[in-house]
XYZ file of C-alpha atoms in Angstrom:
701
model
C 83.595 190.636 86.558
C 84.770 187.270 85.252
C 86.648 184.147 86.228
C 90.380 184.070 85.439
C 91.967 180.858 84.106
C 95.787 180.781 83.948
C 97.477 178.325 81.570
C 101.066 178.080 80.316
C 100.936 178.914 76.610
C 98.992 181.284 74.328
C 97.997 178.423 71.986
C 96.478 176.528 74.896
C 94.775 179.706 76.140
C 93.145 180.267 72.733
C 91.824 176.690 72.561
C 90.464 176.717 76.134
C 88.853 180.149 75.739
C 86.793 178.759 72.843
C 85.304 176.045 75.083
C 84.743 178.212 78.180
C 83.071 181.113 76.366
C 81.766 184.261 78.059
C 82.446 184.920 81.709
C 85.991 183.586 81.539
C 89.297 185.341 80.926
C 92.107 182.954 79.877
C 95.725 184.117 80.050
C 99.119 182.414 79.585
C 101.994 182.498 82.077
C 104.496 181.520 79.364
C 105.962 178.799 81.574
C 107.533 179.500 84.977
C 107.156 182.968 86.504
C 109.322 182.315 89.574
C 112.534 180.328 89.935
C 115.902 180.104 91.694
C 117.967 183.074 90.415
C 120.883 181.866 88.295
C 123.427 184.393 89.577
C 123.799 182.629 92.929
C 123.155 179.274 94.626
C 119.783 180.529 95.952
C 119.486 177.606 98.373
C 119.980 178.087 102.141
C 121.850 174.879 102.955
C 122.003 175.661 106.686
C 118.242 176.178 106.849
C 117.091 172.771 105.541
C 117.825 173.764 101.941
C 115.238 176.540 101.913
C 114.945 177.802 98.312
C 115.184 181.555 97.651
C 112.822 182.124 94.736
C 112.478 185.335 92.745
C 110.373 186.569 89.820
C 112.121 185.561 86.584
C 113.875 188.512 84.974
C 111.691 190.115 82.310
C 108.400 188.887 83.811
C 107.953 191.635 86.395
C 105.518 193.624 84.234
C 103.471 190.503 83.424
C 103.240 189.572 87.122
C 102.091 193.098 88.019
C 99.329 192.957 85.376
C 98.363 189.426 86.429
C 97.965 190.514 90.053
C 95.686 193.347 88.950
C 93.563 191.046 86.766
C 93.341 188.413 89.531
C 92.254 191.013 92.082
C 89.417 192.104 89.764
C 88.223 188.534 89.054
C 85.460 186.589 90.808
C 87.658 183.497 90.937
C 91.092 182.357 89.778
C 91.748 178.876 88.375
C 95.266 177.546 87.900
C 95.226 175.375 84.765
C 98.922 174.757 84.084
C 100.094 171.460 82.576
C 98.948 168.287 84.396
C 102.367 167.143 85.622
C 104.907 167.786 88.379
C 106.318 170.878 86.659
C 102.837 172.261 85.999
C 101.861 171.699 89.643
C 104.909 173.687 90.753
C 104.053 176.559 88.372
C 100.527 176.657 89.846
C 101.972 176.748 93.373
C 104.285 179.634 92.456
C 101.362 181.502 90.850
C 99.220 180.910 93.957
C 102.026 182.308 96.133
C 102.479 185.399 93.923
C 98.732 186.088 93.702
C 98.094 185.457 97.394
C 95.790 182.482 96.765
C 95.240 179.831 99.392
C 96.868 176.594 98.054
C 94.314 174.597 100.071
C 91.413 176.094 98.127
C 89.979 174.184 95.168
C 91.501 176.423 92.505
C 93.631 173.910 90.594
C 92.208 172.379 87.387
C 93.901 170.032 84.916
C 93.114 169.062 81.335
C 94.352 165.737 79.979
C 93.123 166.841 76.558
C 92.206 170.236 75.130
C 88.749 169.332 73.843
C 85.278 170.400 74.979
C 84.940 167.195 77.018
C 88.437 167.502 78.504
C 88.047 171.175 79.437
C 84.514 170.710 80.811
C 85.583 167.744 82.969
C 88.599 169.664 84.256
C 86.555 172.743 85.227
C 83.913 170.587 86.920
C 86.508 168.950 89.199
C 88.742 171.646 90.713
C 91.006 170.565 93.559
C 93.635 171.914 95.928
C 97.244 172.157 94.774
C 99.015 168.829 95.343
C 101.824 169.925 97.675
C 103.469 166.499 97.441
C 103.911 166.938 93.682
C 105.200 170.462 94.296
C 107.742 169.157 96.804
C 108.863 166.481 94.336
C 109.564 169.228 91.781
C 111.278 171.408 94.401
C 113.461 168.511 95.526
C 114.640 167.839 91.952
C 115.211 171.532 91.301
C 117.215 171.992 94.520
C 119.193 168.780 93.992
C 120.123 169.789 90.459
C 121.062 173.291 91.628
C 123.287 171.905 94.416
C 125.093 169.523 92.078
C 125.422 172.097 89.314
C 126.632 174.977 91.475
C 128.947 172.939 93.696
C 130.386 170.475 91.179
C 130.597 172.587 88.004
C 133.265 175.012 89.353
C 135.372 172.035 90.431
C 135.340 170.285 87.021
C 135.858 173.631 85.271
C 138.955 174.247 87.357
C 140.357 170.772 86.741
C 139.567 170.396 83.015
C 138.383 173.532 81.216
C 136.601 176.748 82.055
C 132.854 176.901 81.595
C 132.026 173.211 82.113
C 128.945 171.942 83.898
C 128.174 168.685 85.681
C 124.621 167.501 86.261
C 122.932 164.852 88.362
C 121.263 163.152 85.373
C 123.229 164.429 82.371
C 126.495 163.027 83.771
C 124.977 159.529 83.973
C 123.751 159.805 80.378
C 127.271 160.749 79.246
C 128.673 157.822 81.211
C 126.394 155.377 79.377
C 127.745 156.688 76.051
C 131.359 156.600 77.295
C 130.967 153.052 78.627
C 129.546 151.911 75.282
C 132.577 153.442 73.528
C 134.883 151.513 75.879
C 133.042 148.291 74.992
C 133.508 149.025 71.292
C 137.249 149.689 71.716
C 137.737 146.545 73.791
C 135.740 144.389 71.373
C 137.690 141.622 69.633
C 135.886 140.423 66.483
C 135.466 136.683 65.973
C 135.432 135.090 62.543
C 132.531 132.937 61.418
C 131.280 131.621 58.085
C 127.901 130.964 56.537
C 127.073 128.603 53.687
C 124.291 130.176 51.650
C 122.393 128.221 49.019
C 119.885 129.101 46.304
C 117.380 126.442 45.186
C 114.472 125.907 42.849
C 111.744 123.246 42.966
C 111.610 121.844 39.400
C 109.829 122.539 37.148
C 109.423 125.953 38.804
C 112.180 128.491 38.224
C 111.370 130.511 41.346
C 114.521 130.803 43.494
C 114.496 130.691 47.279
C 117.277 130.910 49.864
C 118.420 128.450 52.509
C 121.293 128.568 55.001
C 123.545 125.815 56.362
C 122.361 124.674 59.783
C 124.547 121.715 60.718
C 125.168 118.036 60.103
C 124.361 114.659 61.647
C 125.934 115.846 64.952
C 123.518 118.761 65.284
C 123.913 122.538 64.897
C 127.380 123.544 63.668
C 129.113 126.921 63.914
C 131.678 127.361 61.135
C 134.618 129.422 62.420
C 137.222 129.238 59.616
C 137.660 129.079 55.866
C 139.185 125.606 56.174
C 136.074 124.325 57.957
C 133.816 125.994 55.390
C 135.824 124.499 52.501
C 135.498 121.001 54.001
C 131.720 121.260 53.976
C 131.741 122.705 50.452
C 133.869 119.751 49.284
C 131.541 117.334 51.037
C 128.586 118.885 49.202
C 130.101 118.713 45.715
C 127.712 116.797 43.452
C 125.317 116.110 46.356
C 121.583 115.700 45.886
C 119.381 118.066 47.905
C 116.124 116.683 49.297
C 113.465 118.267 51.509
C 113.662 116.138 54.654
C 111.051 117.914 56.774
C 108.424 120.629 56.410
C 106.802 122.203 59.427
C 103.800 124.454 58.887
C 101.971 126.535 61.432
C 100.405 129.861 62.220
C 101.553 132.651 64.461
C 99.839 135.665 65.897
C 101.420 139.122 65.921
C 99.802 141.464 68.412
C 99.867 145.237 67.977
C 102.165 147.454 70.023
C 100.578 149.568 72.776
C 99.794 153.253 72.219
C 102.670 155.671 72.682
C 104.126 156.921 75.921
C 106.675 159.755 75.879
C 109.741 157.566 75.451
C 108.301 155.301 72.738
C 107.008 158.295 70.766
C 110.505 159.796 70.816
C 112.066 156.478 69.795
C 109.630 155.829 66.948
C 109.835 159.414 65.653
C 113.612 159.029 65.580
C 113.473 155.643 63.818
C 110.771 156.442 61.264
C 111.085 160.193 60.771
C 114.673 160.964 61.790
C 113.361 163.484 64.377
C 115.515 164.406 67.353
C 113.748 164.100 70.707
C 113.601 167.877 71.179
C 111.867 168.313 67.816
C 109.374 165.549 68.575
C 108.412 167.051 71.929
C 108.048 170.559 70.496
C 105.610 169.309 67.862
C 103.727 167.100 70.333
C 103.333 170.114 72.651
C 101.810 172.115 69.771
C 99.369 169.298 68.983
C 98.343 169.046 72.652
C 97.908 172.797 73.198
C 95.760 173.382 70.166
C 95.711 173.878 66.415
C 93.103 175.551 64.206
C 91.571 172.641 62.290
C 89.208 173.341 59.400
C 85.674 172.419 60.429
C 86.621 172.041 64.119
C 88.200 175.357 65.127
C 91.022 175.577 67.679
C 91.468 172.235 69.450
C 94.058 169.954 70.964
C 94.669 167.009 68.642
C 96.447 164.681 71.097
C 96.300 164.034 74.837
C 99.054 165.175 77.201
C 102.401 164.083 75.783
C 104.431 163.647 78.990
C 103.289 160.302 80.299
C 104.547 156.789 80.983
C 101.104 155.211 81.435
C 99.521 152.873 78.859
C 95.992 153.442 80.161
C 93.357 154.819 77.779
C 89.840 155.980 78.634
C 86.889 153.740 77.822
C 85.312 156.632 75.899
C 88.365 156.876 73.622
C 88.442 153.086 73.226
C 84.782 153.071 72.218
C 85.245 155.899 69.693
C 88.352 154.258 68.214
C 86.659 150.872 67.859
C 83.624 152.481 66.231
C 85.881 154.088 63.620
C 87.763 150.818 62.986
C 84.537 148.849 62.523
C 83.218 151.402 60.060
C 86.446 152.018 58.116
C 87.893 148.478 58.028
C 85.114 146.097 59.033
C 84.157 144.258 62.231
C 86.715 141.512 61.527
C 89.472 144.039 62.290
C 88.333 144.341 65.900
C 89.698 141.816 68.453
C 87.364 139.269 70.038
C 88.018 140.842 73.446
C 89.374 144.347 74.193
C 93.135 144.416 74.892
C 94.388 146.243 77.999
C 98.086 147.040 78.083
C 99.939 146.952 81.378
C 102.174 149.902 82.307
C 105.621 149.437 83.837
C 105.732 148.956 87.603
C 107.086 152.457 88.343
C 104.879 154.274 85.812
C 102.919 157.329 86.963
C 99.272 156.644 86.137
C 98.024 160.227 86.332
C 97.571 160.520 82.561
C 96.470 158.348 79.706
C 98.785 157.107 76.984
C 99.344 159.522 74.085
C 96.351 159.261 71.774
C 94.255 161.378 69.407
C 91.587 163.379 71.234
C 89.094 162.750 68.416
C 89.805 159.270 67.008
C 87.515 159.843 64.029
C 89.657 162.809 62.878
C 92.081 161.108 60.485
C 95.516 162.537 59.668
C 94.426 163.123 56.078
C 91.411 165.152 57.208
C 93.615 167.317 59.437
C 96.589 167.536 57.041
C 95.628 170.830 55.366
C 95.505 172.525 58.791
C 98.857 171.209 60.050
C 102.496 171.987 59.417
C 104.563 169.199 57.859
C 106.019 168.201 61.255
C 102.630 168.346 62.977
C 101.111 166.105 60.333
C 103.932 163.555 60.650
C 103.644 163.299 64.441
C 99.837 163.275 64.428
C 99.879 160.580 61.742
C 102.228 158.494 63.906
C 100.168 158.942 67.098
C 96.830 158.331 65.362
C 97.931 155.168 63.535
C 99.690 153.699 66.576
C 96.629 154.286 68.780
C 94.189 152.868 66.230
C 96.425 149.851 65.564
C 96.619 149.149 69.330
C 92.819 148.595 69.318
C 92.816 146.279 66.289
C 92.893 142.514 65.812
C 96.237 140.666 65.592
C 97.966 139.879 62.324
C 97.752 136.132 61.555
C 100.578 134.587 59.550
C 101.016 131.173 57.982
C 104.552 130.030 58.728
C 106.653 127.375 57.063
C 110.034 125.966 58.006
C 111.796 123.462 55.794
C 114.857 121.311 56.385
C 116.920 120.274 53.359
C 119.359 117.353 53.573
C 122.389 116.716 51.346
C 125.096 114.179 52.125
C 124.497 114.457 55.879
C 124.426 118.264 55.833
C 121.278 120.155 56.796
C 120.083 123.478 55.399
C 117.191 125.480 56.792
C 114.722 127.795 55.077
C 111.838 129.656 56.660
C 109.232 132.191 55.672
C 105.659 133.234 56.076
C 102.616 134.466 54.246
C 99.955 136.729 55.698
C 96.677 134.942 56.376
C 94.971 138.014 57.878
C 96.688 141.397 57.962
C 94.874 142.680 61.076
C 96.389 145.838 62.539
C 99.232 145.844 59.977
C 96.784 147.130 57.365
C 97.231 150.447 59.168
C 100.536 150.357 61.050
C 103.335 147.810 60.653
C 105.607 148.109 63.670
C 108.013 145.324 62.603
C 109.192 146.073 59.101
C 112.541 144.291 59.270
C 112.129 140.557 59.763
C 114.765 137.968 58.943
C 112.310 135.302 57.845
C 110.240 137.545 55.599
C 111.065 135.595 52.411
C 108.169 133.808 50.771
C 108.837 130.131 50.143
C 107.412 128.084 47.266
C 105.152 125.139 48.075
C 107.474 122.455 49.540
C 106.716 118.806 50.379
C 108.775 116.220 52.197
C 110.774 114.228 49.638
C 110.978 117.026 47.033
C 114.291 116.919 45.162
C 115.634 120.433 44.724
C 117.890 121.930 42.089
C 120.917 123.777 43.462
C 121.450 127.084 41.680
C 124.290 128.431 43.809
C 126.258 127.576 46.959
C 128.837 129.940 48.426
C 130.766 130.306 51.647
C 130.670 133.822 53.089
C 133.072 135.141 55.694
C 131.684 137.255 58.549
C 132.977 138.808 61.740
C 131.042 139.430 64.926
C 130.251 143.105 65.382
C 130.777 145.295 68.459
C 127.739 146.680 70.251
C 126.174 149.570 68.362
C 126.762 153.129 69.504
C 123.774 154.806 71.066
C 121.360 156.785 68.947
C 118.874 159.186 70.502
C 116.251 156.451 70.332
C 118.379 153.743 71.957
C 119.747 156.140 74.602
C 116.199 157.146 75.589
C 115.326 153.455 75.829
C 118.389 152.820 78.035
C 117.595 155.789 80.283
C 114.016 154.561 80.665
C 115.009 150.946 81.359
C 117.570 152.060 83.965
C 115.170 154.476 85.664
C 117.302 157.536 84.835
C 115.365 160.781 84.423
C 111.682 160.917 83.622
C 109.662 161.159 80.372
C 109.649 164.948 80.490
C 113.454 165.163 80.794
C 114.792 162.848 78.055
C 114.836 165.488 75.307
C 116.531 168.127 77.477
C 119.151 165.631 78.707
C 120.264 164.859 75.148
C 120.158 168.522 74.098
C 122.354 169.439 77.084
C 125.065 166.821 76.638
C 125.383 167.624 72.916
C 125.397 171.411 73.387
C 128.013 171.078 76.153
C 130.184 169.118 73.681
C 130.442 166.050 75.936
C 128.839 164.098 73.103
C 128.768 164.683 69.348
C 126.379 163.454 66.695
C 127.720 161.600 63.662
C 124.688 160.770 61.583
C 122.285 159.227 64.089
C 125.054 157.906 66.330
C 126.169 159.560 69.581
C 129.946 159.559 70.150
C 131.645 160.731 73.344
C 134.162 163.530 72.860
C 137.529 163.571 74.593
C 136.027 166.191 76.895
C 133.092 163.891 77.714
C 135.453 161.006 78.476
C 137.705 163.174 80.652
C 134.707 164.496 82.566
C 133.324 160.981 83.096
C 136.685 159.648 84.328
C 137.070 162.532 86.773
C 133.573 161.953 88.163
C 134.059 158.172 88.309
C 137.307 158.609 90.238
C 136.171 161.354 92.606
C 132.347 161.309 92.675
C 131.375 157.708 91.876
C 127.786 158.112 93.122
C 127.107 161.005 90.742
C 127.698 158.770 87.707
C 126.446 155.539 89.249
C 123.407 154.315 87.301
C 121.892 152.372 90.202
C 122.339 155.220 92.701
C 120.767 157.747 90.319
C 117.829 155.410 89.638
C 117.271 154.954 93.397
C 117.336 158.729 93.824
C 114.700 159.073 91.075
C 112.524 156.504 92.864
C 112.883 158.413 96.138
C 111.841 161.633 94.416
C 108.822 159.856 92.930
C 107.886 158.745 96.459
C 107.987 162.383 97.553
C 105.359 163.063 94.872
C 103.245 160.234 96.313
C 103.541 161.590 99.856
C 105.640 158.629 101.037
C 108.954 160.464 101.577
C 110.012 163.785 103.109
C 111.916 165.794 100.527
C 114.122 167.620 103.059
C 115.285 164.282 104.488
C 116.210 163.115 100.978
C 118.169 166.312 100.325
C 120.109 165.835 103.574
C 120.798 162.196 102.765
C 122.292 163.162 99.399
C 124.034 166.430 100.201
C 125.720 165.545 103.502
C 127.699 162.762 101.787
C 128.238 164.797 98.605
C 129.725 167.725 100.554
C 132.315 165.460 102.231
C 133.241 163.902 98.871
C 133.665 167.333 97.251
C 135.848 168.597 100.105
C 138.126 165.536 99.850
C 138.375 165.837 96.039
C 139.428 169.494 96.312
C 142.134 168.591 98.824
C 143.431 165.545 96.908
C 143.523 167.330 93.545
C 144.910 170.691 94.635
C 147.108 172.038 91.841
C 146.133 169.233 89.415
C 145.020 170.185 85.871
C 143.802 167.656 83.294
C 145.124 168.365 79.794
C 143.039 167.408 76.759
C 144.632 166.548 73.424
C 141.749 168.257 71.619
C 142.838 171.562 73.183
C 146.278 171.353 71.572
C 146.937 173.069 68.224
C 149.860 173.373 65.807
C 149.430 177.151 65.605
C 152.632 178.832 66.901
C 152.520 181.789 69.266
C 153.933 184.828 67.431
C 155.622 186.083 70.615
C 157.352 183.006 72.049
C 157.008 180.150 69.519
C 155.057 177.717 71.722
C 152.099 175.923 70.107
C 148.922 177.697 71.213
C 146.055 175.940 73.008
C 142.267 176.326 72.878
C 140.738 178.071 75.879
C 137.121 178.871 76.718
C 136.147 182.356 77.824
C 132.907 184.232 78.456
C 132.216 184.519 74.734
C 133.382 181.105 73.575
C 136.631 179.534 72.483
C 139.854 181.416 71.735
C 143.570 180.681 71.280
C 145.997 181.347 74.119
C 149.688 180.800 74.711
C 150.363 177.949 77.180
C 153.302 179.991 78.545
C 150.978 182.160 80.658
C 151.802 184.163 82.797
C 155.233 184.675 81.123
C 153.503 185.059 77.747
C 149.955 186.474 77.721
C 149.338 186.282 73.963
C 145.761 185.447 72.889
C 143.879 185.645 69.588
C 140.535 184.588 68.114
C 139.972 180.959 67.139
C 139.207 181.032 63.415
C 137.360 178.299 61.501
C 138.128 178.387 57.778
C 135.183 177.570 55.482
C 137.045 177.350 52.161
C 134.766 180.014 50.642
C 135.956 183.329 49.238
C 134.509 186.713 50.113
C 132.265 187.952 47.262
C 133.316 191.550 48.023
C 137.130 191.490 48.273
C 138.148 187.857 47.600
C 139.447 187.267 51.141
C 138.806 184.047 53.089
C 135.328 183.560 54.593
C 135.588 182.382 58.187
C 133.008 181.143 60.672
C 132.421 183.316 63.716
C 130.144 183.046 66.746
C 127.853 185.570 68.403
C 127.964 186.026 72.169
C 125.035 183.609 72.379
C 126.852 180.961 70.335
C 125.088 181.372 66.968
C 127.279 180.827 63.908
C 127.683 183.493 61.234
C 130.201 184.051 58.447
C 132.425 187.008 57.712
C 135.506 188.126 55.792
C 138.908 187.509 57.366
C 139.938 190.999 56.196
C 137.589 192.686 58.700
C 137.555 195.614 59.546
C 138.850 196.564 56.074
C 136.011 194.457 54.593
C 132.609 194.390 56.297
C 131.129 191.360 54.490
C 128.939 189.293 56.851
C 126.149 186.723 56.310
C 124.098 184.194 58.261
C 124.022 181.984 55.147
C 126.271 178.906 55.216
C 128.959 178.429 52.526
C 128.236 175.365 50.361
C 131.803 174.729 49.171
C 130.671 175.189 45.562
C 131.084 178.022 43.075
C 128.433 179.934 41.166
C 127.929 178.598 37.589
C 127.343 182.174 36.371
C 130.157 184.225 37.918
C 132.445 181.704 39.647
C 132.081 183.222 43.146
C 131.322 181.119 46.245
C 127.740 179.945 46.791
C 125.864 180.201 50.091
C 122.780 178.379 51.415
C 119.893 180.111 53.164
C 117.612 178.452 55.679
C 114.868 176.786 53.701
C 117.264 175.237 51.203
C 117.826 178.149 48.792
C 121.368 178.213 47.370
C 122.349 181.613 46.010
C 125.265 183.813 44.974
C 126.023 186.878 47.115
C 128.087 188.587 44.411
C 126.331 191.909 43.790
C 124.696 191.959 40.373
C 124.899 188.199 39.748
C 121.457 187.145 41.010
C 121.990 183.336 40.735
C 119.559 181.447 43.002
C 118.166 177.922 43.037
C 116.382 175.659 45.541
C 118.185 172.524 46.749
C 115.412 170.243 45.412
C 115.721 171.760 41.898
C 119.517 171.371 41.972
C 119.114 167.729 42.980
C 116.678 167.019 40.119
C 118.979 168.809 37.683
C 121.937 166.700 38.820
C 119.894 163.488 38.450
C 118.921 164.431 34.859
C 122.572 165.102 34.041
C 123.557 161.657 35.383
C 120.818 160.000 33.284
C 122.095 161.687 30.112
C 125.654 160.592 30.842
């Protein structure tokens, strides 16, 4: 007989088993085991929104075996993730296994280390039903909106669409930003930029026009700029004032979920989904040489900036030893979390501060190393002394005109020796030694035309920041929100920027016109706050559901009546491909298995055909065109347009280039290998080798 501990993932189970040892059986639930079935609404609206849960399809055998194991165990501990979702999974497991939710069978681990696991097992508690209800309320709300609103928007715009309580607000933010950009009217302005030296030195430094004897001047036209340039012809430039000082730059706090996603996007180019996947792996456990299986970071879904005193002490000890006592602040710094932050977890930090990224590197994947390196350096830097800079600002006078130059030098690097969180500073130029009365030599003076720029489009990082600042969603949902709105084609990525599609704009306009609360930022934020209060035991979740749904149902009924027979046409659905039967230009439709072409003359003309995406490549077997196709699950593959006469098919993506050996089209495998699929050719090269080869060719030329 042994004690059964149920966690969510096999990696976590392996790490925890190592610390618990004999007498414990650790198994993984692989996430949720029970949920609202997708085939129907599964919510009894007339019975206070009672959810109708069922075992998730495919997990019946696992549940049967789990029941048997639980029945044979001395005790069962529910050790799912320490958040709202994890609490709900534990509650579902308790229900399935017939456990009493009031018994102390719930344990949580903020970190998967010996200390973290031991502390968790020593302090079991009852399941927090308030947290469970907060998760149920969100799940039911999202199901109600999705199942009631999605059919309506699909009917009015395009089949297969979905609307969501949070995703629709995220799309609206992106659409509203696009409207701002379109409405933006650029304004002209000019700068006068000068280059000087301080004789006899030849070192050049920059200064910019500030104003004249009337004060600060904004130059708005070429004529105005030319007047100042004329006024400055032959003028003598003298340093009229030098102001020196020091400034202190304090380190940024350790990461929370949103800031980790933002920084990983900015520094590493990682999408939020990728960041969270890697962070989950680091939390659950990795085999590290010399340490065994262990969690490298604390729980990664958090918005608290709190860190334990034990971790602070260990981090400071490492800093003092590795960098010297002068790199520790005079007094410990405590960062304050946002007002609505949940303080159940610490900030994201390394579980063993003395384990450096370089020591762990050989045991980690490339992505794991990059994220661990980021988390470790940010945490360590947050404990370190400020960076002290010597600043200098000089004013230069010439014929009544004033130029300004500023810069700094580092007096003490402090935390920036490890982690510089502000790499792009306008006044980063180093100035030569300047004294009041110095006569300068003008090397160059030019007028440069500029135009004010529209607000920048959202990136993943800036959208996450906006969602957080507006109280939309929660740390655990940011990655899935972005994944959803991109996969649904309401938003498209162009580089790092997020652009709304015509579909996204049409959806947003329809919701704004008919369901203004659904896409209202303030309303959604208030709803999030109410749901948080459910988790704190301050609100009744059924009352909140009634408050939302009773009004929503009336709005939906009115929208259906007002828009009966109305269909919104999208330009992106129009094509110039003629119907072979009646001559009308065909339109793009969405069916069960994706997009296809259909005649708009339905029901008079019922002609349909596949939507083909040309790749420009030629089939290596018969010479026909290679086209992109999609599986039923939406995965892209490539095949010959002459199918079924030619059966050529590949998952490899055409590169648009031809083989240097045989002239056939080249294809790229995952992993960056470019190769020729012409039988008997055998040409293959990695992308990195091709790049180096191209660079050598350019050098020779």
